[in-house]
mmCIF file of N, CA and C in Angstrom:
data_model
loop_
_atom_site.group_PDB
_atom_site.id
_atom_site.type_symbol
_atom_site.label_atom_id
_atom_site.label_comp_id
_atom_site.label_asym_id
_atom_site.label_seq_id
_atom_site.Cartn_x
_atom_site.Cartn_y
_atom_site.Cartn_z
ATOM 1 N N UNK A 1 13.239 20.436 20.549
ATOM 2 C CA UNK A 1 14.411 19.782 21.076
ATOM 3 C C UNK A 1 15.354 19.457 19.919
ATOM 4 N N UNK A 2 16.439 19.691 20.084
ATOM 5 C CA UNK A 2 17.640 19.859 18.867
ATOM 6 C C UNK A 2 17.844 18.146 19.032
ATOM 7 N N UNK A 3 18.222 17.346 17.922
ATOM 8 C CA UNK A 3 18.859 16.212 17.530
ATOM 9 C C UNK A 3 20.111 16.255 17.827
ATOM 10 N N UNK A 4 20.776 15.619 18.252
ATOM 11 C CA UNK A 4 22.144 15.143 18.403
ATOM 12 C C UNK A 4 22.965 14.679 16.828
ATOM 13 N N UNK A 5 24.238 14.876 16.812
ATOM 14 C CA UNK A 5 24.906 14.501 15.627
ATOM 15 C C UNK A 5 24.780 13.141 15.363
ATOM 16 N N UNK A 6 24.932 12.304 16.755
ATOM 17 C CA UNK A 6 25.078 11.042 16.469
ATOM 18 C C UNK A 6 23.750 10.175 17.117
ATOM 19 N N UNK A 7 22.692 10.713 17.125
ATOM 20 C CA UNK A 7 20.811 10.429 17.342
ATOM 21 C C UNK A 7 20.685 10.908 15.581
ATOM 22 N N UNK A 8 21.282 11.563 15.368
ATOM 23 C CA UNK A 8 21.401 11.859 13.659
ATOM 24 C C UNK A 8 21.798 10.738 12.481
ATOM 25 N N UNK A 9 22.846 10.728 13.048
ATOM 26 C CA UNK A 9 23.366 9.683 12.262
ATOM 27 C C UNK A 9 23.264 8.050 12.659
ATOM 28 N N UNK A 10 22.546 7.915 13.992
ATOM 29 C CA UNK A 10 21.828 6.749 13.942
ATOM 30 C C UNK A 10 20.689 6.324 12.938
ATOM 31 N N UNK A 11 19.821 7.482 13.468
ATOM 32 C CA UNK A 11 18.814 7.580 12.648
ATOM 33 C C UNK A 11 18.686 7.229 11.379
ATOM 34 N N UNK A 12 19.835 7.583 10.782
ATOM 35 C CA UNK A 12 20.110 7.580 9.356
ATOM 36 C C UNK A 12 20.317 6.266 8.619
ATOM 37 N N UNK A 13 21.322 5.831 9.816
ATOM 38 C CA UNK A 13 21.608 4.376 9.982
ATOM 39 C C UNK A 13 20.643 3.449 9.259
ATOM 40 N N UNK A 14 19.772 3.480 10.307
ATOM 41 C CA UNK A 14 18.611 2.450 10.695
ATOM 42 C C UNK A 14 17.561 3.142 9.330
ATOM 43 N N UNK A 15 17.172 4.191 8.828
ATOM 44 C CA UNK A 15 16.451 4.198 7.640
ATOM 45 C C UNK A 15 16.830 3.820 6.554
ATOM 46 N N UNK A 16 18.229 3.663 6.226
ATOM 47 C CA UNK A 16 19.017 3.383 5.343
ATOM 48 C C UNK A 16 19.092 1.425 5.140
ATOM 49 N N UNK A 17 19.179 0.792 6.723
ATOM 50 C CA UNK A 17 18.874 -0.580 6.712
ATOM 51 C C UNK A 17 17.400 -0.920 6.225
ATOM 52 N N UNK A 18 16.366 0.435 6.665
ATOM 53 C CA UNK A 18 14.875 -0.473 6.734
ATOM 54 C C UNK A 18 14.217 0.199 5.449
ATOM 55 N N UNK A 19 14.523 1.094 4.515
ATOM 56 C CA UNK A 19 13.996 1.449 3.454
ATOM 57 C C UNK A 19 14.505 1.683 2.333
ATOM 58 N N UNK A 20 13.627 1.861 0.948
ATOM 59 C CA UNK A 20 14.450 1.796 -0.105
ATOM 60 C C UNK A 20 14.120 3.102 -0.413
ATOM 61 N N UNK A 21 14.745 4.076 -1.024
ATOM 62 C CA UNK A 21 14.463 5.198 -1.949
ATOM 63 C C UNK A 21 14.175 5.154 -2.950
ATOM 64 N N UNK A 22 13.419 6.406 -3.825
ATOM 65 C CA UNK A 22 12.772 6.215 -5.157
ATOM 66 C C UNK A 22 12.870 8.074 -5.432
ATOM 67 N N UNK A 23 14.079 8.258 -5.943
ATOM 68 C CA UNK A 23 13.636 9.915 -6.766
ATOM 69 C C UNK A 23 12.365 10.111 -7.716
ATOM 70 N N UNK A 24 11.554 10.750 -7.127
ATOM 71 C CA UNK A 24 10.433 11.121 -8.370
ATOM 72 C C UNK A 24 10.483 12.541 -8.425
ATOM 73 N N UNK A 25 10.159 12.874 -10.111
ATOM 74 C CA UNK A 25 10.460 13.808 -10.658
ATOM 75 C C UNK A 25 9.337 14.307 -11.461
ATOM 76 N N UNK A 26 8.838 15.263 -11.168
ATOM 77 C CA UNK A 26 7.646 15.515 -11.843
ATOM 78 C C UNK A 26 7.937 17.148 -12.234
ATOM 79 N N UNK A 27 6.323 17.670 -13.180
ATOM 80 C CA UNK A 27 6.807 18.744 -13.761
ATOM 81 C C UNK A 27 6.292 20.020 -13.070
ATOM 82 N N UNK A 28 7.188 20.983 -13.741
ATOM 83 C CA UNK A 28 6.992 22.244 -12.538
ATOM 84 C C UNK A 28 5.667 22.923 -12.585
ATOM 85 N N UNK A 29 5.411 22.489 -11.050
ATOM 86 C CA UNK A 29 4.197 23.229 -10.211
ATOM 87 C C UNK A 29 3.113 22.357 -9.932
ATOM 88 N N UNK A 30 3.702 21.134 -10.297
ATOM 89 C CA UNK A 30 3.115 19.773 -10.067
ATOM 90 C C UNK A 30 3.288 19.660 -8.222
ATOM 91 N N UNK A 31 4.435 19.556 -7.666
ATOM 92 C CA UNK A 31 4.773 19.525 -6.912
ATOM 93 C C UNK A 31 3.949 19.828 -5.589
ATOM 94 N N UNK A 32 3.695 21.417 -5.841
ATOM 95 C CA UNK A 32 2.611 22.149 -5.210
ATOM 96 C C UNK A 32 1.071 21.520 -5.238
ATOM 97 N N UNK A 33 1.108 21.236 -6.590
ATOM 98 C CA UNK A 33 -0.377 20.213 -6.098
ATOM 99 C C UNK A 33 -0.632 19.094 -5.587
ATOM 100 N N UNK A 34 0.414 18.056 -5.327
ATOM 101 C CA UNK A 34 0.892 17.048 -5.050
ATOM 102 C C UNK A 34 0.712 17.022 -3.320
ATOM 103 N N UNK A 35 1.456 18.390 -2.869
ATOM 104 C CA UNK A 35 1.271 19.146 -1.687
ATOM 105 C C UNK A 35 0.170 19.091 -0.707
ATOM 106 N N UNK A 36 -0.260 20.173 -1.736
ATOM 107 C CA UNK A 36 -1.716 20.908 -1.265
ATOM 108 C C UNK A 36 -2.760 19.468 -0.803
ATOM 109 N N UNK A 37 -2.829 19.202 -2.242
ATOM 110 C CA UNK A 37 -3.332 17.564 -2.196
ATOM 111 C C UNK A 37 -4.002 16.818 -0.869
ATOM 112 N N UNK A 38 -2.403 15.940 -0.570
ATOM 113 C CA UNK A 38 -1.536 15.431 0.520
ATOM 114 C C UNK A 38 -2.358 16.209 1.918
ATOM 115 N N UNK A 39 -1.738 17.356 1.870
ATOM 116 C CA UNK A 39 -2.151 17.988 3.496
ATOM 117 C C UNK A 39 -3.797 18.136 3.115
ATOM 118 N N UNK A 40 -4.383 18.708 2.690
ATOM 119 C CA UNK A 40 -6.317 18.445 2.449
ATOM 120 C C UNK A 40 -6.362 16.879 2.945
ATOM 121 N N UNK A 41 -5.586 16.406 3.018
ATOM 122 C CA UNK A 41 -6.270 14.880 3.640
ATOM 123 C C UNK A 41 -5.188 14.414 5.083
ATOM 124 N N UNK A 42 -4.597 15.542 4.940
ATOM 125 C CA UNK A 42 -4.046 15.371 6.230
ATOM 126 C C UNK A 42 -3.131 14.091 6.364
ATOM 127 N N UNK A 43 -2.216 14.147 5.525
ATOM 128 C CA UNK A 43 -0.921 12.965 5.191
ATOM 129 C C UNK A 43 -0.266 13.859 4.574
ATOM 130 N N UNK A 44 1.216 13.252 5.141
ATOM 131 C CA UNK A 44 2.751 13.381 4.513
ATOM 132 C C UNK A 44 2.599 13.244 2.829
ATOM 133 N N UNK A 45 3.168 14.235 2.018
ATOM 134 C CA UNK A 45 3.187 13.630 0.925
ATOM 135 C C UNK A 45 4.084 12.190 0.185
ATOM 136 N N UNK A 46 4.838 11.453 1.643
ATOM 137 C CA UNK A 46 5.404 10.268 1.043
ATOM 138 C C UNK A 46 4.529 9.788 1.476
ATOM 139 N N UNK A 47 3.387 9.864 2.595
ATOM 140 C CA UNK A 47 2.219 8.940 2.767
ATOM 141 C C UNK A 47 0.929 9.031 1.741
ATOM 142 N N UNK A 48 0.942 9.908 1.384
ATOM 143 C CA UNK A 48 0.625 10.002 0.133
ATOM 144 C C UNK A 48 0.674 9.256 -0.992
ATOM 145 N N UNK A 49 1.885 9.675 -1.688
ATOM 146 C CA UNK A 49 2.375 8.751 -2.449
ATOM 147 C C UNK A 49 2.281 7.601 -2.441
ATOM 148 N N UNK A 50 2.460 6.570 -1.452
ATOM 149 C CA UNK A 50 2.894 5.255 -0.866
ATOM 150 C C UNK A 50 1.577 5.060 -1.196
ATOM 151 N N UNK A 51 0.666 5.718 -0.712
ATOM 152 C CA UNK A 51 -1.191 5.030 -0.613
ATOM 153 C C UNK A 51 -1.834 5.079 -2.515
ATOM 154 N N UNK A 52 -0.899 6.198 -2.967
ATOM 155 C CA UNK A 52 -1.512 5.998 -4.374
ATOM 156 C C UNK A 52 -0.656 5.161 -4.892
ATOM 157 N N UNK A 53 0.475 4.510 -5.113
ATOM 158 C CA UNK A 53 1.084 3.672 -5.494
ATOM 159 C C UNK A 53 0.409 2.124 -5.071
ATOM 160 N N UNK A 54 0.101 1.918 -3.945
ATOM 161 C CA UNK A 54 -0.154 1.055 -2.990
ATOM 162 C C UNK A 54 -1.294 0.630 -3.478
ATOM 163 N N UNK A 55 -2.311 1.344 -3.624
ATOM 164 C CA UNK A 55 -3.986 1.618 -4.815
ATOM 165 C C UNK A 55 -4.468 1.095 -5.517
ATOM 166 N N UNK A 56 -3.251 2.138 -6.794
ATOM 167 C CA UNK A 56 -3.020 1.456 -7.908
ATOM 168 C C UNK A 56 -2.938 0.225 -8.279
ATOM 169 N N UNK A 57 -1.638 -0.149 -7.443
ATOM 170 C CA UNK A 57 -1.309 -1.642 -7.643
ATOM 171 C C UNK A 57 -2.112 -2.147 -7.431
ATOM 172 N N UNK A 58 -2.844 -2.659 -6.064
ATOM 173 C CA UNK A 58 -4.139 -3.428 -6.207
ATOM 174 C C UNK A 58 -5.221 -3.553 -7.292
ATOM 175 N N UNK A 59 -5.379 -2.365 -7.524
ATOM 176 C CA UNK A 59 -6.060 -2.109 -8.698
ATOM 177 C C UNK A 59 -6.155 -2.541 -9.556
ATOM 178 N N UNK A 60 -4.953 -2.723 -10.146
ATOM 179 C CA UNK A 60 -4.632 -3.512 -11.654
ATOM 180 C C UNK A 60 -3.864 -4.252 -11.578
ATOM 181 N N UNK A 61 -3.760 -4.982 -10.337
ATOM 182 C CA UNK A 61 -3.389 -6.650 -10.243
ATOM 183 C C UNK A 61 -4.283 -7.387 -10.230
ATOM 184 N N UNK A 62 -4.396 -8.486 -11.456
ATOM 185 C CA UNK A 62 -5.616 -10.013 -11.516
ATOM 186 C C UNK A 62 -5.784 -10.352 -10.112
ATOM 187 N N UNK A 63 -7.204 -10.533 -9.978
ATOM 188 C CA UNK A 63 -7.487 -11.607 -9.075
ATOM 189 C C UNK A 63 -7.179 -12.497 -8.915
ATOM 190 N N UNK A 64 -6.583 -13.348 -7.926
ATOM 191 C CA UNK A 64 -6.308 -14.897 -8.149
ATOM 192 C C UNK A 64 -7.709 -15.381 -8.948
ATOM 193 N N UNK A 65 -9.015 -15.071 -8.406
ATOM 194 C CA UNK A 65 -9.821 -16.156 -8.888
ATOM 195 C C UNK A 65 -10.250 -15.284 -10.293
ATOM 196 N N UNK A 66 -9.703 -14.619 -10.992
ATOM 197 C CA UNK A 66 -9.995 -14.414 -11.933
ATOM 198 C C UNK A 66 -9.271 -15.206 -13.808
ATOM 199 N N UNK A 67 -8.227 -15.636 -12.805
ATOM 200 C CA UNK A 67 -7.025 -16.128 -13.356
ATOM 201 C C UNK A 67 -7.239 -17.563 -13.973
ATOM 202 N N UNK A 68 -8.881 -17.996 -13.045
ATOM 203 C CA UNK A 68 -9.043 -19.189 -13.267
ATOM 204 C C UNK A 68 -8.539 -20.532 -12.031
ATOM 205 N N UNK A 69 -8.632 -19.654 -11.126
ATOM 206 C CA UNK A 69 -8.235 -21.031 -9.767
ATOM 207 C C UNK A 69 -7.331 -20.280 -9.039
ATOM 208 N N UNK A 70 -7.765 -21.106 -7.587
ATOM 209 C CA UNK A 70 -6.738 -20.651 -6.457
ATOM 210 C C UNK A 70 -6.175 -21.398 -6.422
ATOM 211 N N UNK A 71 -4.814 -21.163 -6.038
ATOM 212 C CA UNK A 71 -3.588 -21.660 -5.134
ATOM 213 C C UNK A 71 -3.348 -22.403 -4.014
#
């Protein structure tokens, strides 16, 4: 089913209010593995991304109770 110009540019609208962008730039033929990756687990490579970013961070953010006390 074809999109409409302006189901288009709603769309656009409303991603533009509810998300932020981030160009990433990586090196050639990276991309493709990044890909391949991604679909072997059966996710978008921005869902992808998002979950290794998302990870990470947990990862190597202190524990509160490591810090020496909760809040």
């Amino acid at each position: 089913m074809a999109v409409s110009k302006a189901q288009q540019k709603a769309q656009n609208k409303w991603i533009s209010k509810a998300y932020d962008r981030i160009n990433l730039t990586v090196p050639k033929g990276k991309k493709e593995h990044i890909q391949a990756h991604a679909e072997a687990r059966k996710e978008s490579v921005n869902a992808f991304i998002n979950r290794a970013i998302t990870e990470t961070m947990e990862r190597e953010t202190p524990d509160k109770a490591e810090q020496g006390g909760a809040e």
